[in-house]
Tab-separated table of C-alpha atoms and ligand atoms in Angstrom:
chain	number	residue	atom	x	y	z
A	42	MET	CA	170.357	120.782	120.694
A	43	ASP	CA	170.230	119.576	123.946
A	44	ILE	CA	171.088	121.633	127.895
A	45	THR	CA	171.512	119.514	130.651
A	46	LEU	CA	170.844	121.248	133.731
A	47	GLU	CA	172.116	120.784	138.017
A	48	SER	CA	169.193	121.725	140.672
A	49	PRO	CA	166.572	122.765	139.109
A	50	LEU	CA	164.877	124.605	141.840
A	51	ASP	CA	161.511	126.538	141.539
A	52	MET	CA	161.460	128.335	144.244
A	53	HIS	CA	157.854	129.722	145.185
A	54	LEU	CA	155.418	126.529	144.524
A	55	HIS	CA	151.367	126.168	145.231
A	56	LEU	CA	151.431	122.135	145.723
A	57	ARG	CA	148.101	122.133	147.321
A	58	GLU	CA	146.603	119.572	149.827
A	59	GLY	CA	144.586	116.314	149.991
A	60	ASP	CA	144.673	114.119	146.295
A	61	THR	CA	145.337	117.166	144.887
A	62	LEU	CA	148.609	116.579	145.431
A	63	ASP	CA	148.609	112.995	143.440
A	64	LEU	CA	149.144	115.656	140.694
A	65	THR	CA	151.157	118.245	141.875
A	66	VAL	CA	154.046	116.281	143.227
A	67	PRO	CA	154.520	113.864	140.575
A	68	LEU	CA	154.592	117.146	137.810
A	69	THR	CA	157.014	119.427	140.388
A	70	ALA	CA	158.954	116.252	142.035
A	71	ASP	CA	160.088	115.392	137.931
A	72	HIS	CA	161.652	118.031	136.695
A	73	PHE	CA	163.340	119.975	140.093
A	74	ALA	CA	166.028	119.115	142.148
A	75	GLY	CA	163.382	120.909	144.864
A	76	ALA	CA	161.019	124.035	145.378
A	77	VAL	CA	159.998	126.754	147.930
A	78	ILE	CA	156.578	125.212	149.421
A	79	MET	CA	153.878	127.713	149.656
A	80	PRO	CA	152.369	127.788	152.678
A	81	ASN	CA	148.274	128.830	152.138
A	82	LEU	CA	146.084	126.419	152.933
A	83	VAL	CA	142.359	125.835	153.763
A	84	ALA	CA	144.002	126.156	156.906
A	85	PRO	CA	147.581	128.211	157.012
A	86	VAL	CA	150.321	126.194	157.090
A	87	ASP	CA	150.987	128.279	160.466
A	88	SER	CA	152.403	125.329	163.309
A	89	LEU	CA	155.654	122.911	163.319
A	90	ASN	CA	153.085	120.364	163.683
A	91	ASN	CA	150.826	121.303	160.567
A	92	LEU	CA	154.361	121.781	158.976
A	93	ARG	CA	155.912	118.199	159.323
A	94	LYS	CA	151.950	116.774	158.677
A	95	TYR	CA	152.469	118.911	155.051
A	96	ARG	CA	155.793	117.784	154.523
A	97	GLN	CA	155.013	113.890	155.665
A	98	ALA	CA	151.962	114.156	152.938
A	99	ILE	CA	154.144	115.634	150.071
A	100	GLU	CA	157.084	113.135	149.908
A	101	SER	CA	155.201	110.180	150.602
A	102	TYR	CA	154.140	111.726	146.540
A	103	CYS	CA	158.209	111.952	145.662
A	104	HIS	CA	159.020	108.575	145.921
A	105	GLY	CA	162.787	108.153	144.552
A	106	LYS	CA	162.291	111.393	142.708
A	107	ASN	CA	165.271	112.728	144.904
A	108	PHE	CA	162.817	115.430	144.954
A	109	ARG	CA	163.697	117.688	147.875
A	110	PRO	CA	160.779	120.293	149.345
A	111	TYR	CA	161.374	123.150	150.992
A	112	MET	CA	158.407	124.410	153.507
A	113	THR	CA	158.266	127.590	154.803
A	114	LEU	CA	155.809	128.448	156.960
A	115	PHE	CA	152.370	131.410	157.489
A	116	PHE	CA	153.920	134.520	158.852
A	117	LYS	CA	152.240	135.278	162.316
A	118	ASN	CA	153.572	136.534	165.581
A	119	TYR	CA	155.464	132.995	166.555
A	120	SER	CA	157.457	133.549	169.948
A	121	ARG	CA	160.857	133.059	170.368
A	122	GLN	CA	160.675	129.769	171.535
A	123	GLU	CA	158.801	128.298	168.010
A	124	LEU	CA	161.251	129.816	165.983
A	125	GLU	CA	163.924	127.888	167.480
A	126	GLU	CA	162.109	124.954	166.678
A	127	CYS	CA	161.330	125.327	164.262
A	128	ARG	CA	164.210	126.969	161.962
A	129	GLU	CA	165.498	123.545	160.950
A	130	HIS	CA	162.515	122.637	159.547
A	131	ILE	CA	162.276	125.567	157.701
A	132	LEU	CA	163.293	127.850	155.411
A	133	GLY	CA	161.586	130.789	156.162
A	134	ILE	CA	158.657	132.281	156.428
A	135	LYS	CA	155.894	133.928	153.656
A	136	LEU	CA	154.485	136.710	154.784
A	137	TYR	CA	150.584	137.528	153.152
A	138	PRO	CA	149.167	140.932	153.521
A	139	ALA	CA	145.330	139.356	154.798
A	140	GLY	CA	143.677	138.981	152.133
A	141	ILE	CA	145.584	140.537	149.278
A	142	THR	CA	144.876	136.858	147.619
A	143	THR	CA	144.486	133.479	147.685
A	144	GLN	CA	143.473	132.040	151.178
A	145	SER	CA	145.790	134.954	152.698
A	146	GLU	CA	143.213	136.069	155.407
A	147	ALA	CA	145.010	135.244	157.828
A	148	GLY	CA	147.725	137.238	156.511
A	149	VAL	CA	148.721	140.494	158.473
A	150	SER	CA	146.852	143.667	159.104
A	151	ASP	CA	149.652	145.710	161.467
A	152	PHE	CA	153.125	145.437	160.008
A	153	SER	CA	153.486	147.300	163.353
A	154	THR	CA	152.586	144.753	165.543
A	155	ILE	CA	155.498	142.112	164.295
A	156	GLU	CA	158.333	143.830	165.026
A	157	LYS	CA	159.573	141.361	167.735
A	158	THR	CA	158.544	137.807	165.215
A	159	LEU	CA	161.462	140.111	162.052
A	160	GLU	CA	163.704	140.728	165.489
A	161	ASP	CA	163.750	137.597	166.198
A	162	MET	CA	163.701	135.934	162.276
A	163	GLN	CA	166.631	138.418	161.641
A	164	GLU	CA	168.133	136.952	164.248
A	165	LEU	CA	167.858	133.565	163.872
A	166	ASN	CA	168.245	133.861	160.901
A	167	ILE	CA	165.458	133.071	158.630
A	168	PRO	CA	164.376	134.103	155.689
A	169	LEU	CA	161.133	136.375	155.056
A	170	LEU	CA	159.225	135.979	151.886
A	171	VAL	CA	156.439	138.876	151.202
A	172	HIS	CA	153.467	138.778	148.505
A	173	GLY	CA	154.159	142.442	148.275
A	174	GLU	CA	150.977	144.380	147.480
A	175	SER	CA	148.906	147.168	149.738
A	176	ASN	CA	145.191	146.710	149.472
A	177	GLY	CA	144.988	149.766	146.965
A	178	PHE	CA	143.696	150.152	143.268
A	179	VAL	CA	145.300	146.695	141.326
A	180	LEU	CA	147.913	148.055	138.789
A	181	ASP	CA	149.381	149.983	141.950
A	182	ARG	CA	149.402	147.613	144.860
A	183	GLU	CA	153.299	145.967	144.137
A	184	ARG	CA	154.482	149.972	143.582
A	185	GLU	CA	152.165	150.946	147.116
A	186	PHE	CA	154.581	147.921	148.492
A	187	LEU	CA	158.137	149.196	147.869
A	188	GLU	CA	158.086	150.954	150.609
A	189	VAL	CA	157.656	149.047	153.259
A	190	TYR	CA	160.377	146.890	151.287
A	191	ARG	CA	161.675	149.856	152.490
A	192	SER	CA	161.416	150.312	155.677
A	193	LEU	CA	162.179	146.284	156.279
A	194	ALA	CA	165.139	146.349	154.635
A	195	SER	CA	166.479	148.917	155.921
A	196	ARG	CA	165.391	148.615	159.943
A	197	PHE	CA	166.630	144.727	159.716
A	198	PRO	CA	169.544	144.850	157.278
A	199	ASP	CA	170.335	141.434	158.467
A	200	LEU	CA	167.016	139.805	157.772
A	201	HIS	CA	167.252	138.250	154.195
A	202	ILE	CA	164.122	140.193	152.806
A	203	ILE	CA	162.760	137.696	149.144
A	204	MET	CA	160.529	139.483	147.423
A	205	GLU	CA	157.829	137.182	145.595
A	206	HIS	CA	157.121	137.183	142.792
A	207	ILE	CA	158.166	140.394	140.987
A	208	THR	CA	155.977	142.204	138.619
A	209	THR	CA	157.245	146.371	138.093
A	210	ALA	CA	160.169	147.989	136.319
A	211	ASP	CA	160.030	149.815	139.920
A	212	THR	CA	160.737	146.544	141.376
A	213	VAL	CA	163.627	145.645	139.626
A	214	GLN	CA	165.350	148.515	140.242
A	215	LEU	CA	164.853	148.114	144.259
A	216	LEU	CA	166.495	145.456	144.485
A	217	ASP	CA	169.128	146.739	143.719
A	218	GLU	CA	169.447	149.484	146.470
A	219	PHE	CA	169.744	147.257	149.481
A	220	ASP	CA	171.955	143.887	149.390
A	221	ASN	CA	169.709	141.795	152.078
A	222	LEU	CA	166.614	142.385	149.678
A	223	SER	CA	165.759	139.181	146.545
A	224	ALA	CA	163.400	138.362	144.404
A	225	THR	CA	161.402	135.933	142.652
A	226	VAL	CA	160.262	136.296	139.249
A	227	THR	CA	157.856	133.578	137.257
A	228	LEU	CA	157.655	132.832	133.798
A	229	HIS	CA	154.337	133.817	133.734
A	230	HIS	CA	155.549	137.350	134.238
A	231	LEU	CA	158.048	136.810	131.589
A	232	MET	CA	155.946	136.359	128.973
A	233	ILE	CA	152.293	138.155	129.378
A	234	THR	CA	151.065	141.555	129.785
A	235	LEU	CA	147.862	143.007	131.082
A	236	ASP	CA	146.676	143.472	128.113
A	237	ASP	CA	146.491	138.735	127.318
A	238	VAL	CA	144.618	138.888	129.912
A	239	ILE	CA	142.042	140.941	129.531
A	240	GLY	CA	143.081	142.759	126.432
A	241	ASP	CA	140.693	140.494	123.795
A	242	LEU	CA	138.463	137.677	125.495
A	243	LEU	CA	138.968	136.922	129.164
A	244	ARG	CA	141.218	134.460	129.879
A	245	PRO	CA	141.101	132.849	133.242
A	246	ASP	CA	143.545	130.895	132.996
A	247	LEU	CA	146.201	133.837	132.925
A	248	PHE	CA	144.734	135.909	135.954
A	249	CYS	CA	146.846	136.000	139.003
A	250	LYS	CA	147.945	137.750	141.442
A	251	PRO	CA	149.659	140.201	140.974
A	252	VAL	CA	147.602	140.930	137.974
A	253	ALA	CA	150.188	140.499	134.796
A	254	LYS	CA	151.297	144.273	133.984
A	255	THR	CA	152.546	146.922	131.440
A	256	PRO	CA	154.676	146.436	128.601
A	257	ARG	CA	157.646	148.257	130.521
A	258	ASP	CA	157.329	146.563	133.381
A	259	ARG	CA	157.588	142.678	132.082
A	260	GLU	CA	160.034	144.484	129.657
A	261	ALA	CA	161.469	145.370	132.692
A	262	LEU	CA	162.313	142.184	134.154
A	263	ARG	CA	163.159	139.629	130.996
A	264	GLN	CA	165.343	142.960	131.189
A	265	ALA	CA	167.238	141.866	134.432
A	266	VAL	CA	167.282	137.794	133.880
A	267	PHE	CA	168.538	137.463	130.399
A	268	SER	CA	170.828	139.728	131.425
A	269	GLY	CA	171.442	137.318	134.546
A	270	HIS	CA	170.949	139.496	137.089
A	271	PRO	CA	172.569	137.299	140.749
A	272	LYS	CA	169.201	138.955	143.098
A	273	LEU	CA	166.777	136.941	141.245
A	274	MET	CA	165.915	133.509	141.075
A	275	PHE	CA	162.915	131.510	139.212
A	276	GLY	CA	160.304	130.346	140.954
A	277	SER	CA	156.768	129.673	139.418
A	278	ASP	CA	154.041	130.815	141.629
A	279	SER	CA	152.633	127.821	139.821
A	280	ALA	CA	149.251	127.812	141.600
A	281	PRO	CA	146.499	125.412	140.489
A	282	HIS	CA	143.262	125.931	140.609
A	283	PRO	CA	140.302	123.442	139.179
A	284	ARG	CA	137.830	124.639	136.262
A	285	HIS	CA	135.072	125.062	138.141
A	286	LYS	CA	136.704	127.742	140.649
A	287	LYS	CA	138.280	129.058	136.729
A	288	GLU	CA	135.463	129.104	134.039
A	289	CYS	CA	132.728	131.116	136.826
A	290	ILE	CA	131.905	134.114	138.360
A	291	GLY	CA	134.555	135.115	140.932
A	292	CYS	CA	136.992	133.151	139.024
A	293	ALA	CA	140.170	132.552	141.560
A	294	ALA	CA	143.918	133.792	140.961
A	295	GLY	CA	146.412	131.471	140.101
A	296	VAL	CA	148.257	130.013	136.885
A	297	PHE	CA	148.797	126.226	137.015
A	298	SER	CA	152.181	126.448	135.202
A	299	ALA	CA	154.625	123.694	136.700
A	300	PRO	CA	154.473	120.818	133.144
A	301	VAL	CA	155.884	124.076	131.494
A	302	ALA	CA	158.121	125.850	133.193
A	303	LEU	CA	161.664	124.279	132.444
A	304	PRO	CA	160.707	124.011	127.924
A	305	LEU	CA	158.885	127.432	128.429
A	306	LEU	CA	161.996	129.129	130.444
A	307	ALA	CA	164.593	127.389	128.037
A	308	GLN	CA	162.123	128.932	124.818
A	309	ILE	CA	162.462	132.498	125.656
A	310	PHE	CA	166.052	131.950	127.350
A	311	GLU	CA	167.062	130.632	123.291
A	312	ASP	CA	164.749	132.991	121.935
A	313	GLU	CA	167.349	135.885	123.578
A	314	GLY	CA	170.662	134.440	123.534
A	315	CYS	CA	171.133	134.022	126.689
A	316	LEU	CA	170.737	129.748	127.405
A	317	GLU	CA	173.638	130.269	129.371
A	318	LEU	CA	172.550	131.818	132.036
A	319	LEU	CA	168.779	130.314	133.358
A	320	GLN	CA	171.139	128.249	135.151
A	321	GLY	CA	171.940	130.621	137.367
A	322	PHE	CA	167.932	131.879	136.802
A	323	VAL	CA	166.564	128.037	138.384
A	324	SER	CA	169.649	127.092	140.694
A	325	ALA	CA	172.554	129.387	141.399
A	326	ASN	CA	171.700	132.636	142.425
A	327	ALA	CA	168.944	130.861	144.770
A	328	CYS	CA	171.514	128.567	146.442
A	329	ARG	CA	173.369	131.267	146.460
A	330	ARG	CA	171.599	133.771	148.683
A	331	TYR	CA	169.603	131.558	150.811
A	332	ASP	CA	172.391	129.170	151.110
A	333	ILE	CA	170.998	126.084	150.574
A	334	SER	CA	172.513	122.649	148.416
A	335	PRO	CA	169.737	121.098	146.571
A	336	PRO	CA	170.008	117.754	145.689
A	337	ALA	CA	172.489	116.344	142.749
A	338	LYS	CA	170.126	115.458	140.000
A	339	GLN	CA	170.493	116.799	136.181
A	340	ILE	CA	167.743	117.114	134.015
A	341	LEU	CA	168.238	117.069	130.447
A	342	LEU	CA	165.870	119.414	128.076
A	343	THR	CA	166.332	118.390	124.138
A	344	GLN	CA	164.778	119.622	121.558
A	345	SER	CA	161.396	117.931	120.709
A	346	PRO	CA	158.386	120.052	120.080
A	347	TRP	CA	155.414	118.505	122.581
A	348	GLN	CA	151.487	119.304	122.392
A	349	VAL	CA	150.907	121.310	125.730
A	350	PRO	CA	147.695	119.343	127.196
A	351	HIS	CA	144.463	120.682	127.878
A	352	TYR	CA	144.350	120.497	130.911
A	353	TYR	CA	145.901	117.920	133.805
A	354	LYS	CA	143.148	116.712	135.452
A	355	ASN	CA	140.078	118.971	135.947
A	356	VAL	CA	143.257	122.550	135.436
A	357	SER	CA	144.334	123.903	132.637
A	358	PRO	CA	147.567	124.608	132.404
A	359	PHE	CA	149.988	127.803	130.724
A	360	PHE	CA	150.389	127.462	126.930
A	361	ALA	CA	147.032	125.023	126.599
A	362	GLY	CA	146.788	122.954	123.582
A	363	GLN	CA	150.034	125.022	122.403
A	364	THR	CA	152.729	123.125	121.141
A	365	LEU	CA	156.735	123.378	122.804
A	366	ARG	CA	159.789	123.749	121.570
A	367	TRP	CA	162.032	121.046	124.422
A	368	SER	CA	161.221	118.678	126.128
A	369	ILE	CA	161.562	117.161	129.669
A	370	ASN	CA	163.952	114.168	127.092
A	371	SER	CA	164.972	112.504	131.562
A	372	SER	CA	165.894	114.130	133.867
A	373	PHE	CA	169.138	111.508	136.071
A	374	SER	CA	170.403	112.335	139.746
B	50	NCD	C1	148.794	132.318	144.139
B	50	NCD	C2	147.281	130.778	144.812
B	50	NCD	O1	146.882	131.155	144.377
B	50	NCD	O2	147.830	129.989	146.042
B	50	NCD	N1	148.067	132.396	143.343
B	50	NCD	C3	148.370	133.641	142.608
B	50	NCD	O3	147.360	133.917	142.166
B	50	NCD	N2	149.473	133.445	142.169
B	50	NCD	C4	148.757	132.899	145.159
B	50	NCD	C5	149.532	133.788	145.553
B	50	NCD	O4	150.668	133.571	145.378
B	50	NCD	O5	148.781	135.265	145.577
B	51	ZN	ZN1	152.236	131.887	144.861
């Protein structure tokens, strides 16, 4: 059996910078029509000038691939004028609580100081993408952040707020409380729980932020995604780290899932008997929620097994060494 996906999108992606783009850009640009590019570089992408340079660097690796990088700025307090200038160049602004994840030290430490920027974003129709974790106990971080989401969603009812990479049953519920909330869901949070990370031998390749949660949480995510929840969008949060940063004391957080994202999504949707809902999850829901029209691009997936390499350059991918049932056969525009 084959399936054709129309303009699939990855709504949360880390491409990194410099030479790493040579690895990351083609992997995603071959499989997707577009992706939302996260701004947490070593020096965060926090000006129009840096954003332009970063987009040009990305585009220099996607020739002929009909791929649109949807750029984001790193949240800080921007003036009205800066926001007006940036508006047409960005999909949204990504907010990180300070120090909560990889390269987020310059994030927000006091939420009471950001009102003016949020008001301007609301007026200018610039979406707010949020890494929603407190600095509490690791398993409670997302739940503790729900109050912040509630407060933002109710005080800025016309601000489109995207709860990134959600992992808990409570967050799934919150989605239905406010019209202006959407969410991305990763592949790995649909597949693994904390047991897979630390329940047997420690798995650095599966360690990420937010950490995978309980079977009940995973079930709630799966239930929502596999019933075609219209506010849930695929965002891989593919976040490559080189081997020496993963296989060491002080392992970096991030799962590198870009090479396997679509084949594994096809597999889990097929296993649940709902392959017909995959198109909505990987494209239609995002197009509707963000009001975007990605480049026309068709991706043909076929049932032909392949073995995932153990490494792509020096990065170990999700499902390394395992055999997947679905392959990407071709893409055509
Ligand atoms: C991401 C990274 O490495 O940039 N890591 C992760 O575990 N997901 C940052 C992030 O999205 O939290
Ligand atoms: Zn991320």
